[in-house]
């Protein structure tokens, strides 16, 4: 991981390959941007008690954020391919700060739908797709390690933030909590973006693991690059596997959205204190950090299909433990067991995309898969509350979470082995694309 004379963002040299600097910056952005959404469960009870809002109306904000992020994810992928990840992420920084600040001054539930549901939903789309896409550009080999660090940070954020937000709400107020997040988080993100680079060619370098014979990457002609993007997207989206990956992300996110949104209310209903219940959410998120890192690495070595299917099953079956959880230690035991599968469920998607589609421009692919993930998160968030309202219990909610994970595992195993690239000759179609074509 250490190499001599690597260029940095400002033309200096370093023994550390700049891919790891980009990953570190992206990890913080991923952690900060995702943690507020993933820790949403700790807000339900305080807003219900302090503002008199029902859980169904409060969780609608989360559902709106997921829907907004899902609908904009393909556009985010397109813009990442066309304009570069850095510009898209900067839009995300702005909307993240605005959304957090507005959440700190809301007085009506529909204000929450706008500040949290719309602004933080836009931020989610502007963070998730460009960050993962950038990681694939910076690694020729050992992509699993880079993706693993990114995904681990995405799990660590909620683990830390759930406790911090819960303690701040209890000690100060939820208004001051979100105002602080918007100011401090926004400033730190802007500073870090000064060091972020889209591709190795931006600093005249090579991707990590690229042989010396490759030479430094150079910027391509913009017109030719757009033709390559169009040809790659057409080849990739012509495969059934591409759309199965979207469906898999949808099913997996329906399953764990139910858990991460409703585990705190379920634990409180079981007799736990609110901060202790928030600790259950933090525990499962913290445990997931391990498999968020390990599953991409393992997938890189032995193939992602079987590894991901195993993680899906491990995510789904432990949810049934909630039928018998009545004591705090039982909820915490569930958090540990569930967190293992939860961490591995979605972390290997960049690796399986590389194995199926090669090293082409992946923004559009990740955009559509994030569309599947976002719609799954939205449906899971809404469905859990709707089923509770309908049956006055979480029994049906728990069963839906289990069955969607198992269904995702079945779809994964229906796909081709990852031992060969599905579109090895996609670049042959570039010349056939009309020169006047415009994306």
Coordinates of C-alpha atoms in Angstrom, one line a residue:
X1 CA 0.0 0.0 0.0
X2 CA 3.1 2.3 0.3
X3 CA 4.8 3.4 -2.9
X4 CA 7.6 5.9 -3.5
X5 CA 7.0 9.2 -5.3
X6 CA 3.2 9.3 -5.5
X7 CA 1.8 12.6 -6.5
X8 CA -0.7 14.3 -4.2
X9 CA -3.6 16.7 -5.0
X10 CA -1.3 19.8 -5.0
X11 CA 1.6 18.3 -6.9
X12 CA 3.6 17.2 -3.9
X13 CA 5.1 13.7 -3.6
X14 CA 4.3 11.1 -1.0
X15 CA 5.1 7.5 -0.2
X16 CA 1.4 6.9 0.4
X17 CA -0.6 6.2 -2.8
X18 CA -3.2 8.9 -3.2
X19 CA -5.9 6.3 -3.6
X20 CA -5.9 5.9 0.2
X21 CA -6.2 9.6 0.7
X22 CA -9.3 9.7 -1.5
X23 CA -10.7 6.7 0.3
X24 CA -10.2 8.4 3.7
X25 CA -12.0 11.5 2.5
X26 CA -14.7 9.5 0.9
X27 CA -15.1 7.4 4.0
X28 CA -15.7 10.5 6.2
X29 CA -18.2 11.8 3.6
X30 CA -19.9 8.4 3.5
X31 CA -20.0 8.2 7.3
X32 CA -21.3 11.7 7.9
X33 CA -23.8 11.7 5.0
X34 CA -25.3 8.3 5.8
X35 CA -25.2 8.4 9.5
X36 CA -28.0 11.0 9.9
X37 CA -30.4 8.9 7.8
X38 CA -29.4 5.6 9.3
X39 CA -29.8 6.9 12.9
X40 CA -33.3 8.2 12.2
X41 CA -34.8 5.7 14.5
X42 CA -33.7 7.6 17.6
X43 CA -35.9 10.6 16.5
X44 CA -39.2 8.8 16.4
X45 CA -39.9 8.6 20.2
X46 CA -38.7 12.2 21.0
X47 CA -40.7 13.8 18.2
X48 CA -43.7 11.7 19.2
X49 CA -43.4 12.9 22.9
X50 CA -42.3 16.5 22.4
X51 CA -44.3 17.4 19.3
X52 CA -47.2 15.0 19.5
X53 CA -46.6 13.6 16.0
X54 CA -47.4 10.0 15.3
X55 CA -44.7 7.5 14.2
X56 CA -46.4 7.1 10.8
X57 CA -46.1 10.9 10.1
X58 CA -42.6 11.1 11.4
X59 CA -41.2 8.1 9.5
X60 CA -42.8 9.6 6.3
X61 CA -39.8 12.0 6.4
X62 CA -37.4 9.0 6.2
X63 CA -39.5 7.5 3.5
X64 CA -39.4 10.7 1.5
X65 CA -35.6 11.0 2.0
X66 CA -35.2 7.4 0.7
X67 CA -37.6 8.1 -2.3
X68 CA -35.8 11.3 -3.2
X69 CA -32.4 9.7 -3.0
X70 CA -33.7 6.8 -5.1
X71 CA -35.3 8.9 -7.8
X72 CA -32.2 11.1 -8.1
X73 CA -29.6 8.2 -7.9
X74 CA -29.7 7.5 -11.7
X75 CA -29.3 11.2 -12.4
X76 CA -26.5 11.4 -9.8
X77 CA -24.8 8.5 -11.6
X78 CA -25.2 10.2 -15.0
X79 CA -23.8 13.5 -13.6
X80 CA -20.9 11.6 -12.0
X81 CA -19.9 10.1 -15.3
X82 CA -20.4 13.3 -17.2
X83 CA -19.1 16.0 -14.8
X84 CA -17.1 14.2 -12.2
X85 CA -17.8 13.0 -8.6
X86 CA -16.4 16.1 -6.9
X87 CA -18.9 18.5 -8.3
X88 CA -21.8 16.2 -7.5
X89 CA -20.5 15.7 -3.9
X90 CA -20.3 19.5 -3.4
X91 CA -24.0 19.7 -4.3
X92 CA -24.5 17.1 -1.6
X93 CA -22.5 19.0 1.0
X94 CA -24.7 22.1 0.4
X95 CA -28.0 20.2 0.6
X96 CA -26.8 18.3 3.7
X97 CA -26.0 21.5 5.6
X98 CA -29.2 23.2 4.5
X99 CA -31.3 20.2 5.4
X100 CA -29.7 19.7 8.9
X101 CA -30.1 23.5 9.7
X102 CA -33.7 23.5 8.6
X103 CA -34.5 20.4 10.6
X104 CA -33.2 22.3 13.7
X105 CA -35.9 25.0 13.3
X106 CA -39.0 23.0 12.2
X107 CA -42.3 23.4 14.1
X108 CA -44.7 21.4 11.9
X109 CA -44.4 17.8 10.7
X110 CA -44.5 18.9 7.1
X111 CA -41.4 21.0 7.7
X112 CA -39.6 17.7 8.6
X113 CA -40.8 16.2 5.4
X114 CA -39.1 19.1 3.5
X115 CA -35.9 19.5 5.5
X116 CA -35.2 15.9 6.2
X117 CA -37.2 14.2 3.4
X118 CA -36.2 16.4 0.5
X119 CA -32.9 18.1 1.3
X120 CA -31.2 15.1 3.0
X121 CA -32.6 12.9 0.3
X122 CA -30.8 14.9 -2.3
X123 CA -27.7 14.9 -0.2
X124 CA -27.9 11.1 0.0
X125 CA -28.0 10.7 -3.8
X126 CA -25.1 13.2 -4.2
X127 CA -22.9 11.3 -1.7
X128 CA -23.6 7.6 -2.2
X129 CA -23.2 7.1 -6.0
X130 CA -20.2 9.4 -6.7
X131 CA -18.3 8.1 -3.7
X132 CA -18.6 4.4 -4.7
X133 CA -17.9 5.2 -8.3
X134 CA -14.7 7.1 -7.4
X135 CA -13.4 4.2 -5.5
X136 CA -13.6 1.9 -8.5
X137 CA -11.5 4.4 -10.6
X138 CA -8.7 4.6 -8.0
X139 CA -8.1 0.8 -7.7
X140 CA -6.9 -1.5 -10.4
X141 CA -6.4 -4.2 -7.8
X142 CA -7.4 -4.7 -4.2
X143 CA -10.7 -2.9 -4.8
X144 CA -12.2 -5.0 -2.0
X145 CA -10.0 -3.3 0.5
X146 CA -10.9 0.2 -0.7
X147 CA -14.6 -0.6 -0.8
X148 CA -14.4 -2.4 2.5
X149 CA -13.1 0.7 4.2
X150 CA -15.8 2.9 2.7
X151 CA -18.5 0.5 3.7
X152 CA -17.1 0.1 7.2
X153 CA -17.2 3.9 7.6
X154 CA -20.9 3.8 6.5
X155 CA -21.6 1.4 9.3
X156 CA -19.5 3.2 11.9
X157 CA -21.3 6.5 11.3
X158 CA -24.8 5.3 12.6
X159 CA -23.1 3.4 15.4
X160 CA -21.6 6.6 16.7
X161 CA -24.3 9.0 15.6
X162 CA -27.2 7.1 17.1
X163 CA -25.8 7.5 20.6
X164 CA -24.6 11.1 20.1
X165 CA -27.9 12.2 18.7
X166 CA -29.8 10.4 21.5
X167 CA -27.6 11.9 24.2
X168 CA -27.7 15.4 22.7
X169 CA -31.5 15.3 22.3
X170 CA -31.9 14.2 25.9
X171 CA -29.4 16.8 27.2
X172 CA -30.1 19.8 25.0
X173 CA -32.8 19.5 22.3
X174 CA -33.2 17.9 19.0
X175 CA -33.3 21.4 17.4
X176 CA -29.8 22.3 18.7
X177 CA -28.6 18.9 17.8
X178 CA -29.4 19.2 14.1
X179 CA -28.2 22.8 14.0
X180 CA -24.8 21.8 15.3
X181 CA -24.6 18.9 12.8
X182 CA -25.4 21.2 9.9
X183 CA -22.7 23.8 10.8
X184 CA -19.9 21.6 12.0
X185 CA -20.5 18.8 9.4
X186 CA -20.8 21.3 6.5
X187 CA -17.5 23.1 7.4
X188 CA -15.5 19.9 7.7
X189 CA -16.8 18.5 4.4
X190 CA -15.9 21.6 2.5
X191 CA -12.4 21.5 3.8
X192 CA -12.0 17.8 2.9
X193 CA -13.3 18.4 -0.7
X194 CA -10.3 20.6 -1.4
X195 CA -8.2 17.4 -1.3
X196 CA -10.6 15.1 -3.2
X197 CA -9.9 14.1 -6.8
X198 CA -12.1 12.2 -9.2
X199 CA -9.6 10.0 -11.0
X200 CA -5.8 9.3 -10.9
X201 CA -5.6 11.3 -14.2
X202 CA -6.5 14.4 -12.3
X203 CA -3.1 14.4 -10.7
X204 CA -1.2 12.6 -13.5
X205 CA -1.0 9.3 -11.6
X206 CA -2.0 5.7 -11.9
X207 CA -4.7 3.7 -10.1
X208 CA -3.5 1.6 -7.2
X209 CA -2.2 -1.7 -8.5
X210 CA -1.8 -0.5 -12.0
X211 CA 1.5 -1.7 -13.6
X212 CA 4.3 0.7 -14.3
X213 CA 4.0 -0.1 -18.0
X214 CA 0.5 1.6 -18.1
X215 CA 2.0 5.0 -17.5
X216 CA 0.1 7.8 -15.9
X217 CA -3.5 8.1 -16.8
X218 CA -4.4 11.0 -19.2
X219 CA -7.6 12.9 -19.7
X220 CA -9.5 11.6 -22.7
X221 CA -11.1 13.7 -25.4
X222 CA -14.5 14.8 -23.9
X223 CA -16.5 13.8 -27.0
X224 CA -14.9 10.4 -27.2
X225 CA -15.4 9.9 -23.4
X226 CA -19.1 10.5 -23.9
X227 CA -19.3 8.0 -26.6
X228 CA -17.6 5.4 -24.3
X229 CA -20.0 6.2 -21.5
X230 CA -23.0 5.7 -23.8
X231 CA -21.6 2.4 -25.2
X232 CA -20.8 1.0 -21.8
X233 CA -24.2 1.9 -20.4
X234 CA -26.0 0.3 -23.4
X235 CA -24.0 -2.9 -23.1
X236 CA -24.4 -3.1 -19.3
X237 CA -28.1 -2.4 -19.2
X238 CA -28.7 -5.0 -22.0
X239 CA -27.9 -7.8 -19.5
X240 CA -30.5 -9.3 -17.2
X241 CA -27.9 -9.4 -14.5
X242 CA -27.8 -5.6 -14.3
X243 CA -31.5 -5.4 -13.5
X244 CA -31.3 -8.3 -11.1
X245 CA -28.7 -6.4 -9.1
X246 CA -31.2 -3.5 -8.9
X247 CA -33.8 -5.9 -7.6
X248 CA -31.4 -7.4 -5.1
X249 CA -30.5 -4.1 -3.6
X250 CA -34.2 -3.3 -3.4
X251 CA -35.1 -6.5 -1.5
X252 CA -32.1 -6.2 0.9
X253 CA -32.9 -2.6 1.8
X254 CA -36.6 -3.3 2.4
X255 CA -35.4 -5.9 4.9
X256 CA -32.9 -3.9 6.9
X257 CA -34.8 -0.6 6.7
X258 CA -37.6 -2.2 8.8
X259 CA -35.0 -3.2 11.4
X260 CA -33.0 0.0 11.6
X261 CA -36.1 2.2 11.7
X262 CA -38.2 0.2 14.0
X263 CA -35.8 -1.6 16.3
X264 CA -35.8 1.4 18.8
X265 CA -39.7 1.6 19.0
X266 CA -39.8 -2.3 19.2
X267 CA -37.3 -2.2 22.1
X268 CA -39.1 0.6 23.9
X269 CA -42.3 -1.3 23.4
X270 CA -40.5 -4.2 25.1
X271 CA -39.8 -2.1 28.1
X272 CA -36.3 -0.6 27.5
X273 CA -35.4 3.0 28.2
X274 CA -35.0 5.2 25.1
X275 CA -31.2 5.6 25.4
X276 CA -30.7 1.9 26.0
X277 CA -32.9 1.1 23.0
X278 CA -30.8 3.5 20.9
X279 CA -27.8 1.4 22.1
X280 CA -29.3 -1.6 20.4
X281 CA -29.3 0.3 17.1
X282 CA -25.7 1.5 17.7
X283 CA -24.7 -2.1 18.6
X284 CA -26.0 -3.6 15.3
X285 CA -24.4 -0.7 13.3
X286 CA -21.1 -1.1 15.1
X287 CA -21.0 -4.9 14.6
X288 CA -21.8 -4.4 10.9
X289 CA -18.6 -2.4 10.5
X290 CA -16.6 -5.7 10.6
X291 CA -18.5 -7.4 7.8
X292 CA -18.8 -4.2 5.8
X293 CA -15.1 -4.4 5.5
X294 CA -14.6 -8.1 5.3
X295 CA -17.3 -9.1 2.8
X296 CA -15.9 -6.9 -0.1
X297 CA -12.4 -8.3 0.6
X298 CA -13.6 -11.9 0.7
X299 CA -15.8 -11.2 -2.5
X300 CA -12.7 -9.9 -4.2
X301 CA -10.9 -13.2 -3.6
X302 CA -13.5 -15.9 -3.9
X303 CA -16.3 -14.2 -5.9
X304 CA -19.2 -12.0 -4.7
X305 CA -22.2 -14.1 -5.7
X306 CA -22.1 -16.8 -3.0
X307 CA -20.6 -14.4 -0.4
X308 CA -23.5 -11.9 -0.9
X309 CA -26.2 -14.7 -0.8
X310 CA -24.8 -15.9 2.5
X311 CA -24.9 -12.3 3.9
X312 CA -28.6 -11.9 2.8
X313 CA -29.6 -15.1 4.6
X314 CA -27.7 -14.1 7.7
X315 CA -29.5 -10.7 7.6
X316 CA -33.0 -12.2 7.2
X317 CA -33.1 -15.2 9.6
X318 CA -32.0 -13.4 12.8
X319 CA -34.9 -11.0 12.6
X320 CA -37.1 -13.8 13.8
X321 CA -35.3 -13.5 17.1
X322 CA -37.4 -10.4 17.8
X323 CA -40.4 -12.7 18.4
X324 CA -38.7 -13.9 21.6
X325 CA -36.8 -10.7 22.7
X326 CA -38.2 -9.3 25.9
X327 CA -35.1 -8.5 28.0
X328 CA -32.4 -6.0 27.2
X329 CA -29.7 -8.7 26.8
X330 CA -31.9 -10.4 24.2
X331 CA -32.2 -7.3 22.1
X332 CA -28.5 -6.7 22.3
X333 CA -27.9 -10.4 21.3
X334 CA -30.1 -9.8 18.3
X335 CA -28.2 -6.7 17.4
X336 CA -24.9 -8.6 17.4
X337 CA -26.2 -11.5 15.3
X338 CA -28.2 -9.4 12.9
X339 CA -25.4 -6.9 12.5
X340 CA -23.1 -9.5 11.0
X341 CA -25.5 -10.2 8.1
X342 CA -26.6 -6.5 7.8
X343 CA -23.0 -5.4 7.3
X344 CA -22.4 -7.8 4.5
X345 CA -25.7 -7.5 2.7
X346 CA -24.9 -4.5 0.5
X347 CA -21.2 -3.9 0.9
X348 CA -20.0 -6.0 -2.0
X349 CA -22.0 -4.4 -4.7
X350 CA -19.1 -2.5 -6.2
X351 CA -17.0 -5.7 -6.3
X352 CA -19.7 -7.8 -8.0
X353 CA -20.2 -5.0 -10.5
X354 CA -16.4 -5.1 -11.3
X355 CA -16.6 -8.9 -11.7
X356 CA -19.6 -8.8 -14.0
X357 CA -19.0 -5.6 -16.0
X358 CA -15.2 -4.9 -15.9
X359 CA -13.6 -1.6 -15.4
X360 CA -15.9 0.7 -17.4
X361 CA -17.5 3.9 -16.1
X362 CA -19.8 2.7 -13.4
X363 CA -21.7 5.8 -12.3
X364 CA -24.8 4.8 -14.2
X365 CA -24.7 1.3 -12.8
X366 CA -24.4 2.4 -9.2
X367 CA -27.1 5.1 -9.8
X368 CA -29.7 2.5 -10.8
X369 CA -28.7 0.2 -8.0
X370 CA -29.0 3.0 -5.5
X371 CA -32.4 3.6 -7.0
X372 CA -33.3 0.1 -6.0
X373 CA -31.8 0.6 -2.6
X374 CA -33.6 3.9 -2.0
X375 CA -37.0 2.6 -3.0
X376 CA -36.4 -0.4 -0.8
X377 CA -35.5 1.8 2.2
X378 CA -38.6 3.9 1.6
X379 CA -40.9 1.0 1.3
X380 CA -39.4 -0.7 4.4
X381 CA -39.8 2.5 6.4
X382 CA -43.4 3.0 5.4
X383 CA -44.4 -0.6 5.4
X384 CA -43.2 -1.2 9.0
X385 CA -45.4 1.6 10.3
X386 CA -48.3 0.7 8.1
X387 CA -48.3 -3.0 9.2
X388 CA -48.1 -1.9 12.9
X389 CA -51.0 0.4 12.4
X390 CA -53.0 -2.3 10.7
X391 CA -52.3 -5.2 13.1
X392 CA -51.3 -3.3 16.3
X393 CA -48.2 -5.4 16.5
X394 CA -44.8 -5.8 14.7
X395 CA -45.4 -9.5 13.8
X396 CA -46.1 -8.9 10.1
X397 CA -43.3 -6.4 10.0
X398 CA -40.8 -8.9 11.3
X399 CA -41.9 -11.5 8.8
X400 CA -41.7 -9.1 5.8
X401 CA -38.1 -8.3 6.8
X402 CA -37.1 -11.9 6.9
X403 CA -38.8 -13.0 3.7
X404 CA -37.4 -10.1 1.6
X405 CA -33.8 -11.0 2.6
X406 CA -34.3 -14.6 1.7
X407 CA -35.9 -13.6 -1.6
X408 CA -32.8 -11.4 -2.3
X409 CA -30.5 -14.4 -1.7
X410 CA -32.6 -16.5 -4.1
X411 CA -32.3 -13.9 -6.9
X412 CA -28.5 -13.7 -6.3
X413 CA -28.1 -17.4 -6.8
X414 CA -30.0 -17.2 -10.0
X415 CA -27.3 -15.0 -11.6
X416 CA -24.3 -16.2 -13.5
X417 CA -21.0 -17.1 -11.8
X418 CA -18.7 -14.1 -11.3
X419 CA -15.7 -15.9 -12.9
X420 CA -16.1 -14.1 -16.2
X421 CA -17.0 -10.6 -17.4
X422 CA -20.4 -10.5 -19.0
X423 CA -19.5 -7.7 -21.5
X424 CA -15.8 -8.1 -22.3
X425 CA -16.1 -6.5 -25.8
X426 CA -18.2 -3.5 -24.9
X427 CA -15.5 -1.1 -26.3
X428 CA -15.9 -2.6 -29.7
X429 CA -19.3 -0.9 -29.9
X430 CA -17.9 2.7 -29.4
X431 CA -16.9 3.1 -33.0
X432 CA -20.4 2.1 -34.1
X433 CA -21.9 4.9 -32.2
X434 CA -22.7 8.0 -34.4
X435 CA -20.2 10.7 -33.8
X436 CA -22.9 13.3 -33.4
X437 CA -24.6 11.4 -30.7
X438 CA -25.1 13.4 -27.5
X439 CA -25.8 12.0 -24.1

